[in-house]
PDB file of C-alpha atoms in Angstrom:
ATOM      1  CA  GLN A   1      95.070  81.223  61.376  1.00  0.00           C
ATOM      2  CA  ILE A   2      93.251  82.624  58.334  1.00  0.00           C
ATOM      3  CA  PHE A   3      90.033  83.215  60.295  1.00  0.00           C
ATOM      4  CA  ASP A   4      91.871  85.444  62.809  1.00  0.00           C
ATOM      5  CA  LEU A   5      93.123  87.545  59.878  1.00  0.00           C
ATOM      6  CA  LEU A   6      89.653  87.705  58.341  1.00  0.00           C
ATOM      7  CA  GLY A   7      88.225  88.693  61.725  1.00  0.00           C
ATOM      8  CA  LYS A   8      90.453  91.785  61.671  1.00  0.00           C
ATOM      9  CA  ILE A   9      89.141  93.024  58.325  1.00  0.00           C
ATOM     10  CA  THR A  10      85.569  91.823  57.924  1.00  0.00           C
ATOM     11  CA  LYS A  11      82.757  94.264  58.436  1.00  0.00           C
ATOM     12  CA  ARG A  12      80.000  91.675  58.479  1.00  0.00           C
ATOM     13  CA  TRP A  13      79.793  87.960  57.797  1.00  0.00           C
ATOM     14  CA  ILE A  14      82.111  85.001  57.441  1.00  0.00           C
ATOM     15  CA  VAL A  15      80.398  81.951  55.942  1.00  0.00           C
ATOM     16  CA  ALA A  16      82.561  78.867  55.510  1.00  0.00           C
ATOM     17  CA  SER A  17      81.786  75.271  54.633  1.00  0.00           C
ATOM     18  CA  MET A  18      83.787  72.689  56.556  1.00  0.00           C
ATOM     19  CA  GLU A  19      83.727  69.382  58.393  1.00  0.00           C
ATOM     20  CA  PHE A  20      81.270  69.586  61.305  1.00  0.00           C
ATOM     21  CA  ARG A  21      83.904  69.072  64.033  1.00  0.00           C
ATOM     22  CA  HIS A  22      85.795  72.163  62.862  1.00  0.00           C
ATOM     23  CA  ALA A  23      82.623  74.261  62.721  1.00  0.00           C
ATOM     24  CA  ALA A  24      81.706  73.223  66.271  1.00  0.00           C
ATOM     25  CA  ASN A  25      85.125  74.364  67.516  1.00  0.00           C
ATOM     26  CA  PHE A  26      84.332  77.926  66.416  1.00  0.00           C
ATOM     27  CA  GLU A  27      81.549  78.088  69.004  1.00  0.00           C
ATOM     28  CA  ALA A  28      83.970  77.327  71.846  1.00  0.00           C
ATOM     29  CA  TYR A  29      86.903  79.227  70.343  1.00  0.00           C
ATOM     30  CA  PRO A  30      85.741  81.929  67.923  1.00  0.00           C
ATOM     31  CA  PRO A  31      88.481  83.589  65.876  1.00  0.00           C
ATOM     32  CA  ARG A  32      89.678  87.017  67.030  1.00  0.00           C
ATOM     33  CA  GLY A  33      87.342  89.795  65.958  1.00  0.00           C
ATOM     34  CA  LEU A  34      84.469  87.404  65.225  1.00  0.00           C
ATOM     35  CA  ARG A  35      81.519  86.072  67.135  1.00  0.00           C
ATOM     36  CA  PHE A  36      80.147  82.658  66.388  1.00  0.00           C
ATOM     37  CA  VAL A  37      76.501  82.882  65.266  1.00  0.00           C
ATOM     38  CA  ARG A  38      75.562  79.305  64.371  1.00  0.00           C
ATOM     39  CA  VAL A  39      76.328  76.163  62.428  1.00  0.00           C
ATOM     40  CA  GLY A  40      74.217  75.771  59.308  1.00  0.00           C
ATOM     41  CA  ALA A  41      74.000  72.751  57.031  1.00  0.00           C
ATOM     42  CA  TRP A  42      74.349  72.077  53.336  1.00  0.00           C
ATOM     43  CA  VAL A  43      72.399  68.885  52.652  1.00  0.00           C
ATOM     44  CA  LYS A  44      73.788  67.204  49.545  1.00  0.00           C
ATOM     45  CA  ASN A  45      71.035  65.414  47.614  1.00  0.00           C
ATOM     46  CA  ASN A  46      73.453  63.440  45.463  1.00  0.00           C
ATOM     47  CA  SER A  47      76.404  63.025  47.823  1.00  0.00           C
ATOM     48  CA  ALA A  48      78.828  60.168  47.423  1.00  0.00           C
ATOM     49  CA  PRO A  49      78.102  56.941  49.278  1.00  0.00           C
ATOM     50  CA  GLN A  50      80.376  55.621  52.002  1.00  0.00           C
ATOM     51  CA  PHE A  51      82.594  53.596  49.675  1.00  0.00           C
ATOM     52  CA  THR A  52      83.806  51.219  52.388  1.00  0.00           C
ATOM     53  CA  GLY A  53      80.215  50.254  53.171  1.00  0.00           C
ATOM     54  CA  ASP A  54      81.026  49.879  56.869  1.00  0.00           C
ATOM     55  CA  ARG A  55      79.086  53.004  58.002  1.00  0.00           C
ATOM     56  CA  PRO A  56      76.550  55.524  56.708  1.00  0.00           C
ATOM     57  CA  ALA A  57      77.717  58.237  54.329  1.00  0.00           C
ATOM     58  CA  GLN A  58      77.877  61.816  55.619  1.00  0.00           C
ATOM     59  CA  GLY A  59      75.442  63.461  53.164  1.00  0.00           C
ATOM     60  CA  TRP A  60      75.844  66.991  54.492  1.00  0.00           C
ATOM     61  CA  GLU A  61      78.461  69.621  55.234  1.00  0.00           C
ATOM     62  CA  ALA A  62      78.592  72.072  58.126  1.00  0.00           C
ATOM     63  CA  ILE A  63      78.473  75.805  57.475  1.00  0.00           C
ATOM     64  CA  ALA A  64      80.212  77.939  60.107  1.00  0.00           C
ATOM     65  CA  ILE A  65      78.450  81.292  60.290  1.00  0.00           C
ATOM     66  CA  MET A  66      80.294  84.078  62.108  1.00  0.00           C
ATOM     67  CA  HIS A  67      79.978  87.858  62.249  1.00  0.00           C
ATOM     68  CA  SER A  68      82.177  90.806  63.116  1.00  0.00           C
ATOM     69  CA  GLU A  69      82.217  91.544  66.850  1.00  0.00           C
ATOM     70  CA  ILE A  70      82.016  95.253  66.142  1.00  0.00           C
ATOM     71  CA  GLU A  71      79.049  95.518  63.787  1.00  0.00           C
ATOM     72  CA  LYS A  72      75.381  94.855  64.486  1.00  0.00           C
ATOM     73  CA  LEU A  73      74.035  91.583  63.080  1.00  0.00           C
ATOM     74  CA  ARG A  74      72.193  92.173  59.813  1.00  0.00           C
ATOM     75  CA  TRP A  75      71.335  89.810  56.989  1.00  0.00           C
ATOM     76  CA  ASN A  76      68.832  89.604  54.159  1.00  0.00           C
ATOM     77  CA  GLY A  77      67.175  86.311  55.092  1.00  0.00           C
ATOM     78  CA  GLY A  78      64.688  87.310  57.764  1.00  0.00           C
ATOM     79  CA  GLY A  79      63.953  84.261  59.881  1.00  0.00           C
ATOM     80  CA  ILE A  80      64.715  81.516  57.369  1.00  0.00           C
ATOM     81  CA  ARG A  81      66.689  78.470  58.474  1.00  0.00           C
ATOM     82  CA  ALA A  82      70.413  78.069  57.849  1.00  0.00           C
ATOM     83  CA  VAL A  83      69.826  74.862  55.908  1.00  0.00           C
ATOM     84  CA  TRP A  84      70.565  74.637  52.204  1.00  0.00           C
ATOM     85  CA  ILE A  85      69.516  71.590  50.190  1.00  0.00           C
ATOM     86  CA  THR A  86      71.085  71.193  46.767  1.00  0.00           C
ATOM     87  CA  ASP A  87      72.990  68.762  44.614  1.00  0.00           C
ATOM     88  CA  VAL A  88      76.747  68.440  44.661  1.00  0.00           C
ATOM     89  CA  GLU A  89      78.362  69.877  41.548  1.00  0.00           C
ATOM     90  CA  ARG A  90      80.806  67.716  39.686  1.00  0.00           C
ATOM     91  CA  ASN A  91      83.167  67.823  36.735  1.00  0.00           C
ATOM     92  CA  ASN A  92      84.349  71.434  36.684  1.00  0.00           C
ATOM     93  CA  GLY A  93      88.015  70.568  37.182  1.00  0.00           C
ATOM     94  CA  HIS A  94      88.053  70.794  40.989  1.00  0.00           C
ATOM     95  CA  PRO A  95      87.526  67.826  43.341  1.00  0.00           C
ATOM     96  CA  THR A  96      85.083  69.615  45.688  1.00  0.00           C
ATOM     97  CA  PRO A  97      83.285  72.377  43.768  1.00  0.00           C
ATOM     98  CA  LYS A  98      80.395  74.178  45.415  1.00  0.00           C
ATOM     99  CA  PRO A  99      77.133  74.547  43.475  1.00  0.00           C
ATOM    100  CA  LEU A 100      76.621  78.017  42.027  1.00  0.00           C
ATOM    101  CA  SER A 101      73.043  78.074  43.354  1.00  0.00           C
ATOM    102  CA  LEU A 102      74.330  77.522  46.915  1.00  0.00           C
ATOM    103  CA  ILE A 103      76.930  80.279  46.710  1.00  0.00           C
ATOM    104  CA  GLN A 104      74.508  82.684  45.022  1.00  0.00           C
ATOM    105  CA  ASP A 105      72.092  82.089  47.892  1.00  0.00           C
ATOM    106  CA  TRP A 106      74.817  82.931  50.424  1.00  0.00           C
ATOM    107  CA  VAL A 107      75.809  86.042  48.477  1.00  0.00           C
ATOM    108  CA  ARG A 108      72.158  87.193  48.384  1.00  0.00           C
ATOM    109  CA  LEU A 109      71.545  86.458  52.076  1.00  0.00           C
ATOM    110  CA  PHE A 110      74.775  87.688  53.650  1.00  0.00           C
ATOM    111  CA  THR A 111      75.832  90.643  51.456  1.00  0.00           C
ATOM    112  CA  ASP A 112      74.491  93.715  49.718  1.00  0.00           C
ATOM    113  CA  ARG A 113      75.160  94.973  46.203  1.00  0.00           C
ATOM    114  CA  ASP A 114      78.629  96.547  45.791  1.00  0.00           C
ATOM    115  CA  GLU A 115      80.032  94.898  48.937  1.00  0.00           C
ATOM    116  CA  LEU A 116      83.409  93.185  48.806  1.00  0.00           C
ATOM    117  CA  ILE A 117      83.549  89.416  49.213  1.00  0.00           C
ATOM    118  CA  CYS A 118      86.809  87.605  49.893  1.00  0.00           C
ATOM    119  CA  ASP A 119      87.217  83.881  49.212  1.00  0.00           C
ATOM    120  CA  PRO A 120      90.614  82.833  50.633  1.00  0.00           C
ATOM    121  CA  PHE A 121      90.143  79.288  49.289  1.00  0.00           C
ATOM    122  CA  MET A 122      88.844  80.181  45.816  1.00  0.00           C
ATOM    123  CA  GLY A 123      89.148  76.717  44.259  1.00  0.00           C
ATOM    124  CA  SER A 124      87.341  76.730  40.922  1.00  0.00           C
ATOM    125  CA  GLY A 125      85.995  80.261  41.435  1.00  0.00           C
ATOM    126  CA  THR A 126      82.318  79.674  42.171  1.00  0.00           C
ATOM    127  CA  THR A 127      82.190  82.579  44.623  1.00  0.00           C
ATOM    128  CA  GLY A 128      83.741  84.861  41.991  1.00  0.00           C
ATOM    129  CA  VAL A 129      81.171  83.721  39.426  1.00  0.00           C
ATOM    130  CA  ALA A 130      78.347  84.468  41.886  1.00  0.00           C
ATOM    131  CA  CYS A 131      79.824  87.912  42.603  1.00  0.00           C
ATOM    132  CA  ALA A 132      80.133  88.682  38.881  1.00  0.00           C
ATOM    133  CA  LYS A 133      76.500  87.780  38.334  1.00  0.00           C
ATOM    134  CA  MET A 134      75.162  89.559  41.410  1.00  0.00           C
ATOM    135  CA  GLY A 135      76.988  92.899  41.482  1.00  0.00           C
ATOM    136  CA  ARG A 136      79.434  92.206  44.302  1.00  0.00           C
ATOM    137  CA  ASN A 137      83.140  93.019  44.308  1.00  0.00           C
ATOM    138  CA  PHE A 138      85.404  90.011  44.674  1.00  0.00           C
ATOM    139  CA  VAL A 139      88.869  89.094  45.922  1.00  0.00           C
ATOM    140  CA  GLY A 140      89.856  85.462  45.471  1.00  0.00           C
ATOM    141  CA  ILE A 141      92.958  83.638  46.661  1.00  0.00           C
ATOM    142  CA  GLU A 142      94.041  80.216  45.425  1.00  0.00           C
ATOM    143  CA  VAL A 143      97.441  78.556  45.931  1.00  0.00           C
ATOM    144  CA  ASP A 144      97.038  75.827  43.291  1.00  0.00           C
ATOM    145  CA  SER A 145      97.842  77.303  39.869  1.00  0.00           C
ATOM    146  CA  ASP A 146      95.655  74.790  37.987  1.00  0.00           C
ATOM    147  CA  TYR A 147      92.589  75.683  40.057  1.00  0.00           C
ATOM    148  CA  PHE A 148      93.485  79.368  39.818  1.00  0.00           C
ATOM    149  CA  ASP A 149      93.422  79.100  36.017  1.00  0.00           C
ATOM    150  CA  ILE A 150      90.039  77.341  36.120  1.00  0.00           C
ATOM    151  CA  ALA A 151      88.677  80.066  38.411  1.00  0.00           C
ATOM    152  CA  CYS A 152      89.933  82.875  36.181  1.00  0.00           C
ATOM    153  CA  ARG A 153      88.336  81.268  33.109  1.00  0.00           C
ATOM    154  CA  ARG A 154      84.994  80.728  34.850  1.00  0.00           C
ATOM    155  CA  ILE A 155      84.873  84.282  36.224  1.00  0.00           C
ATOM    156  CA  ARG A 156      85.759  85.772  32.821  1.00  0.00           C
ATOM    157  CA  GLU A 157      82.958  83.713  31.266  1.00  0.00           C
ATOM    158  CA  ALA A 158      80.520  84.949  33.934  1.00  0.00           C
ATOM    159  CA  TYR A 159      81.283  88.562  33.044  1.00  0.00           C
ATOM    160  CA  ALA A 160      80.942  87.789  29.337  1.00  0.00           C
ATOM    161  CA  GLN A 161      77.573  86.031  29.801  1.00  0.00           C
ATOM    162  CA  PRO A 162      75.479  87.982  32.328  1.00  0.00           C
ATOM    163  CA  ASP A 163      72.172  86.570  33.480  1.00  0.00           C
ATOM    164  CA  MET A 164      69.340  88.909  32.482  1.00  0.00           C
ATOM    165  CA  PHE A 165      67.306  87.847  35.536  1.00  0.00           C
ATOM    166  CA  ILE A 166      70.045  88.692  38.055  1.00  0.00           C
ATOM    167  CA  GLU A 167      71.403  92.134  38.931  1.00  0.00           C
ATOM    168  CA  GLN A 168      73.895  93.326  36.347  1.00  0.00           C
ATOM    169  CA  PRO A 169      77.511  92.414  37.146  1.00  0.00           C
ATOM    170  CA  LYS A 170      80.332  94.725  38.022  1.00  0.00           C
ATOM    171  CA  SER A 171      83.140  95.038  35.527  1.00  0.00           C
ATOM    172  CA  MET A 172      85.958  92.468  35.547  1.00  0.00           C
ATOM    173  CA  GLU A 173      88.403  95.231  36.515  1.00  0.00           C
ATOM    174  CA  GLN A 174      86.823  95.361  39.983  1.00  0.00           C
ATOM    175  CA  THR A 175      87.635  91.694  40.605  1.00  0.00           C
ATOM    176  CA  VAL A 176      90.980  90.777  42.165  1.00  0.00           C
ATOM    177  CA  MET A 177      92.395  87.270  42.156  1.00  0.00           C
ATOM    178  CA  LEU A 178      95.680  86.327  43.798  1.00  0.00           C
TER     179      LEU A 178
END
């Protein structure tokens, strides 16, 4: 399992959005090398309705938050809640893109400048864009070549258009995408 592999190499946090049943399983069966910390929530203001109309729509996504077994817990959020409320992003070429504001918040809370962030399910590259804008090193992995191309384009654009109100980005040469 990918989380067992990540547990071998991570020095700090693993933050992953997923269906709530999967996140709950990590509490009972944490991946090797990781300790389960908690399940957070991403509340989606503009989530899709339940199209069948026979039950309520979900409206939120679970966030599995885990940490290396070896290192001491440390994050930049103080005592704030693990609840993020933001709109769903649409129309960037990927069926389930994450909002940049959400990922930038995770990058700010769970990492420090110059740390390496790995996204093994890179999709449209939102984590890479956040890393480019916030001075983090990035490794992204995506098996679908169409999404990989979208991610590469978006990350290149992020390096070409830095945000003057966010820490200056690292150079594109320090970003690895597979």
